[in-house]
């Protein structure tokens, strides 16, 4: 049977559209991964990594997504976001115990509160407007107070210290923002399976929000070319980093050496759940167990040999599918091990529950950044003070991996990026530099500096600096004097007596790069997390959030004034209305009726006389209505005159 030309044409359009949509679906990818790593202080690091890729726009500029969240795609297209990163963090990353010279601390350790930075593909005069619209959109999307960053007093425009963006970068931070499940729930809604299936099902709310540190991050890249020169369209990277303390299975320590025995743990013990298979929409679902370089070196010392004999120190409940060894033997630094587990072969009847049981005690330390940064306040009182940034050596010299050995004179470069609110008036000319506890000339060690002084109620203060220190330096300290400003009563936060927060400062080392290189094969290209580990990124750390006490007014005084004023007005108008509503004729009739009742009621009169005699008083004769009316009239006149006098006095003194 031969179809009419019209129906044949419609069938052709249907088949072509189906083919086009199928190709679009094939290009969209979603992958989920989980990294577990024991820490030296008997804790466990869990790092969830989800990546969703969308193809580039069609020729007509429209996108039809099946896996990629539509809200993110519309936001990118409307505000022309080139790159963006948003993080919600509770707690502070412990650089001394959890590491400061690895990709995890440099890329995923974020400051407390909310941090947002974005790069826009718009003209420079439109960047601020796009930033304000973006903050409002993200605030509604993640149920947070990100819209506070729309004010020019809350964000800045770094030029080169934080990230190279040629004037189209905006950076803002809310250090006091509280993080709760209201922020995690919309973050999970961006995943194809949410938290119903796959690795995201492990995200038990009590386990996450009772942890020592947790940070959820969203990194977005749009219209960026990869290493092969291809245009991946939009890449959405969602990570959740949690530091947990597993409950040890041992109730008592019977040997003195067992006090250093790492606690045994499993997924069900730290999260209270197991993995019942992968997300049906995920291209791949993998779990990795990482033993860092310091731990592997100590395990090899215990065994007395090298290679994979380190497994004699512990026992895994699940056999790994593959073991990857880091290709990093420069300068005698050990290599980390990565155990890979595929979740594809597990289901509800056979859940995945990875467990690690230690057999022998082991003590190790994480690799540190070349300098450990500490920031604190100096001075006392509510008028003046100083901000100090102390950089202490961690015995990491230029022979460590990542150092620039070609630099003349072995110099250590340190980038410092700091934002200070406008009510902290920093005097940048008071900058002092102490190297090894000795005051030095600032120009001899500062290679480049960019300062933007704050403007009252307009913009915050910003400082970008590149320090050039010798490699053998033991300590270096920077101090900046400031004055504390005065705020309007409407500008104080609800709990003003707690103090005001100064956001964390970012300290980076451009000569030191953190990366992990594994044997190159096709499987690593399919793993977004491993590809991120192989990217060379500068070592970055954040300082503490400073709490500055400011002069606060007595917030009870407005309450007292309001209550007194309301009381006076109530007495004035109440008495005035009472006087105006009284009627003299009705009062006279009431008195006449009472007098008549007294005359007719002889028993009551006799009783009143008897009571008067018992008290030793003479009974006063009852007044007639004609005698009482002048008294009543005089009281009425006095009340009216008193109220009028109060009104005149009020208008004279307070009018």
mmCIF file of N, CA and C in Angstrom, residues 46-102:
data_model
loop_
_atom_site.group_PDB
_atom_site.id
_atom_site.type_symbol
_atom_site.label_atom_id
_atom_site.label_comp_id
_atom_site.label_asym_id
_atom_site.label_seq_id
_atom_site.Cartn_x
_atom_site.Cartn_y
_atom_site.Cartn_z
ATOM 1 N N UNK A 46 34.701 11.339 52.974
ATOM 2 C CA UNK A 46 33.810 10.849 51.918
ATOM 3 C C UNK A 46 33.563 11.996 50.950
ATOM 4 N N UNK A 47 33.906 11.767 49.705
ATOM 5 C CA UNK A 47 33.792 12.795 48.667
ATOM 6 C C UNK A 47 32.913 12.267 47.536
ATOM 7 N N UNK A 48 31.684 12.807 47.426
ATOM 8 C CA UNK A 48 30.764 12.451 46.348
ATOM 9 C C UNK A 48 31.011 13.367 45.157
ATOM 10 N N UNK A 49 31.044 12.772 43.985
ATOM 11 C CA UNK A 49 31.307 13.535 42.761
ATOM 12 C C UNK A 49 30.281 13.122 41.703
ATOM 13 N N UNK A 50 29.481 14.086 41.260
ATOM 14 C CA UNK A 50 28.482 13.868 40.210
ATOM 15 C C UNK A 50 28.756 14.854 39.076
ATOM 16 N N UNK A 51 28.705 14.357 37.875
ATOM 17 C CA UNK A 51 28.959 15.213 36.710
ATOM 18 C C UNK A 51 27.899 14.955 35.647
ATOM 19 N N UNK A 52 27.291 16.032 35.159
ATOM 20 C CA UNK A 52 26.275 15.978 34.121
ATOM 21 C C UNK A 52 26.724 16.849 32.963
ATOM 22 N N UNK A 53 26.712 16.289 31.777
ATOM 23 C CA UNK A 53 27.131 17.005 30.576
ATOM 24 C C UNK A 53 25.958 17.164 29.628
ATOM 25 N N UNK A 54 25.868 18.343 29.038
ATOM 26 C CA UNK A 54 24.835 18.636 28.048
ATOM 27 C C UNK A 54 25.506 19.047 26.747
ATOM 28 N N UNK A 55 24.923 18.694 25.600
ATOM 29 C CA UNK A 55 25.531 19.060 24.318
ATOM 30 C C UNK A 55 25.409 20.550 24.066
ATOM 31 N N UNK A 56 26.135 21.068 23.100
ATOM 32 C CA UNK A 56 26.004 22.494 22.766
ATOM 33 C C UNK A 56 24.620 22.803 22.213
ATOM 34 N N UNK A 57 24.324 24.086 22.133
ATOM 35 C CA UNK A 57 23.033 24.521 21.608
ATOM 36 C C UNK A 57 22.900 24.143 20.138
ATOM 37 N N UNK A 58 21.648 23.965 19.731
ATOM 38 C CA UNK A 58 21.378 23.745 18.319
ATOM 39 C C UNK A 58 21.560 25.033 17.541
ATOM 40 N N UNK A 59 21.363 24.949 16.241
ATOM 41 C CA UNK A 59 21.512 26.135 15.395
ATOM 42 C C UNK A 59 20.499 27.209 15.737
ATOM 43 N N UNK A 60 19.313 26.824 16.241
ATOM 44 C CA UNK A 60 18.303 27.801 16.620
ATOM 45 C C UNK A 60 18.475 28.308 18.039
ATOM 46 N N UNK A 61 19.516 27.864 18.746
ATOM 47 C CA UNK A 61 19.787 28.361 20.087
ATOM 48 C C UNK A 61 18.949 27.736 21.173
ATOM 49 N N UNK A 62 18.244 26.652 20.903
ATOM 50 C CA UNK A 62 17.394 26.021 21.901
ATOM 51 C C UNK A 62 18.005 24.713 22.368
ATOM 52 N N UNK A 63 17.706 24.379 23.625
ATOM 53 C CA UNK A 63 18.190 23.141 24.213
ATOM 54 C C UNK A 63 17.009 22.286 24.639
ATOM 55 N N UNK A 64 17.106 20.999 24.396
ATOM 56 C CA UNK A 64 16.098 20.034 24.850
ATOM 57 C C UNK A 64 16.843 18.989 25.683
ATOM 58 N N UNK A 65 16.684 19.091 27.004
ATOM 59 C CA UNK A 65 17.459 18.258 27.914
ATOM 60 C C UNK A 65 16.619 17.100 28.415
ATOM 61 N N UNK A 66 17.305 15.993 28.647
ATOM 62 C CA UNK A 66 16.689 14.806 29.229
ATOM 63 C C UNK A 66 17.318 14.457 30.569
ATOM 64 N N UNK A 67 18.575 14.781 30.765
ATOM 65 C CA UNK A 67 19.268 14.526 32.017
ATOM 66 C C UNK A 67 19.718 15.815 32.691
ATOM 67 N N UNK A 68 20.136 16.780 31.920
ATOM 68 C CA UNK A 68 20.657 18.024 32.468
ATOM 69 C C UNK A 68 19.516 18.830 33.084
ATOM 70 N N UNK A 69 19.709 19.424 34.281
ATOM 71 C CA UNK A 69 18.628 20.204 34.903
ATOM 72 C C UNK A 69 18.280 21.434 34.074
ATOM 73 N N UNK A 70 17.002 21.601 33.847
ATOM 74 C CA UNK A 70 16.527 22.692 32.994
ATOM 75 C C UNK A 70 16.755 24.051 33.639
ATOM 76 N N UNK A 71 16.631 24.141 34.956
ATOM 77 C CA UNK A 71 16.810 25.424 35.640
ATOM 78 C C UNK A 71 18.232 25.954 35.456
ATOM 79 N N UNK A 72 19.223 25.075 35.519
ATOM 80 C CA UNK A 72 20.611 25.503 35.334
ATOM 81 C C UNK A 72 20.845 25.937 33.892
ATOM 82 N N UNK A 73 20.285 25.207 32.951
ATOM 83 C CA UNK A 73 20.457 25.568 31.546
ATOM 84 C C UNK A 73 19.838 26.922 31.241
ATOM 85 N N UNK A 74 18.645 27.171 31.745
ATOM 86 C CA UNK A 74 18.009 28.465 31.514
ATOM 87 C C UNK A 74 18.784 29.601 32.178
ATOM 88 N N UNK A 75 19.339 29.347 33.348
ATOM 89 C CA UNK A 75 20.127 30.372 34.027
ATOM 90 C C UNK A 75 21.373 30.729 33.231
ATOM 91 N N UNK A 76 22.038 29.719 32.665
ATOM 92 C CA UNK A 76 23.247 29.966 31.878
ATOM 93 C C UNK A 76 22.919 30.764 30.621
ATOM 94 N N UNK A 77 21.833 30.408 29.955
ATOM 95 C CA UNK A 77 21.478 31.094 28.720
ATOM 96 C C UNK A 77 21.014 32.523 28.969
ATOM 97 N N UNK A 78 20.294 32.746 30.059
ATOM 98 C CA UNK A 78 19.741 34.071 30.302
ATOM 99 C C UNK A 78 20.796 35.054 30.777
ATOM 100 N N UNK A 79 21.668 34.624 31.690
ATOM 101 C CA UNK A 79 22.660 35.525 32.265
ATOM 102 C C UNK A 79 24.034 35.373 31.624
ATOM 103 N N UNK A 80 24.162 34.466 30.662
ATOM 104 C CA UNK A 80 25.408 34.258 29.911
ATOM 105 C C UNK A 80 26.565 33.991 30.874
ATOM 106 N N UNK A 81 26.386 32.972 31.670
ATOM 107 C CA UNK A 81 27.400 32.564 32.646
ATOM 108 C C UNK A 81 28.425 31.693 31.930
ATOM 109 N N UNK A 82 29.653 32.098 31.994
ATOM 110 C CA UNK A 82 30.731 31.324 31.374
ATOM 111 C C UNK A 82 31.277 30.267 32.328
ATOM 112 N N UNK A 83 31.437 30.649 33.580
ATOM 113 C CA UNK A 83 31.907 29.721 34.611
ATOM 114 C C UNK A 83 31.410 30.221 35.961
ATOM 115 N N UNK A 84 31.056 29.292 36.821
ATOM 116 C CA UNK A 84 30.494 29.662 38.117
ATOM 117 C C UNK A 84 30.786 28.560 39.125
ATOM 118 N N UNK A 85 30.941 28.983 40.383
ATOM 119 C CA UNK A 85 31.123 28.022 41.468
ATOM 120 C C UNK A 85 30.409 28.546 42.707
ATOM 121 N N UNK A 86 29.601 27.683 43.292
ATOM 122 C CA UNK A 86 28.844 27.994 44.497
ATOM 123 C C UNK A 86 29.082 26.894 45.515
ATOM 124 N N UNK A 87 29.369 27.284 46.745
ATOM 125 C CA UNK A 87 29.652 26.299 47.794
ATOM 126 C C UNK A 87 28.930 26.700 49.077
ATOM 127 N N UNK A 88 28.409 25.683 49.775
ATOM 128 C CA UNK A 88 27.810 25.823 51.097
ATOM 129 C C UNK A 88 28.649 24.965 52.051
ATOM 130 N N UNK A 89 29.230 25.587 53.057
ATOM 131 C CA UNK A 89 30.183 24.883 53.923
ATOM 132 C C UNK A 89 29.849 25.147 55.377
ATOM 133 N N UNK A 90 29.934 24.085 56.164
ATOM 134 C CA UNK A 90 29.803 24.179 57.614
ATOM 135 C C UNK A 90 31.024 23.532 58.237
ATOM 136 N N UNK A 91 31.714 24.275 59.087
ATOM 137 C CA UNK A 91 32.968 23.800 59.641
ATOM 138 C C UNK A 91 34.148 24.349 58.864
ATOM 139 N N UNK A 92 35.329 24.045 59.326
ATOM 140 C CA UNK A 92 36.553 24.512 58.673
ATOM 141 C C UNK A 92 37.483 23.336 58.416
ATOM 142 N N UNK A 93 38.060 23.330 57.245
ATOM 143 C CA UNK A 93 38.989 22.275 56.859
ATOM 144 C C UNK A 93 40.259 22.382 57.693
ATOM 145 N N UNK A 94 40.660 21.262 58.289
ATOM 146 C CA UNK A 94 41.853 21.207 59.125
ATOM 147 C C UNK A 94 43.045 20.877 58.225
ATOM 148 N N UNK A 95 43.774 21.920 57.835
ATOM 149 C CA UNK A 95 44.885 21.724 56.898
ATOM 150 C C UNK A 95 46.042 20.975 57.534
ATOM 151 N N UNK A 96 46.212 21.065 58.842
ATOM 152 C CA UNK A 96 47.337 20.404 59.489
ATOM 153 C C UNK A 96 47.129 18.901 59.599
ATOM 154 N N UNK A 97 45.898 18.442 59.771
ATOM 155 C CA UNK A 97 45.641 17.016 59.953
ATOM 156 C C UNK A 97 45.051 16.353 58.720
ATOM 157 N N UNK A 98 44.307 17.093 57.913
ATOM 158 C CA UNK A 98 43.628 16.491 56.770
ATOM 159 C C UNK A 98 44.335 16.752 55.445
ATOM 160 N N UNK A 99 45.426 17.501 55.483
ATOM 161 C CA UNK A 99 46.201 17.714 54.267
ATOM 162 C C UNK A 99 45.980 19.088 53.670
ATOM 163 N N UNK A 100 47.056 19.630 53.095
ATOM 164 C CA UNK A 100 46.989 20.919 52.430
ATOM 165 C C UNK A 100 47.719 20.956 51.115
ATOM 166 N N UNK A 101 48.273 19.797 50.710
ATOM 167 C CA UNK A 101 49.030 19.755 49.453
ATOM 168 C C UNK A 101 48.481 18.625 48.590
ATOM 169 N N UNK A 102 47.200 18.666 48.309
ATOM 170 C CA UNK A 102 46.590 17.678 47.434
ATOM 171 C C UNK A 102 45.416 18.329 46.722
#
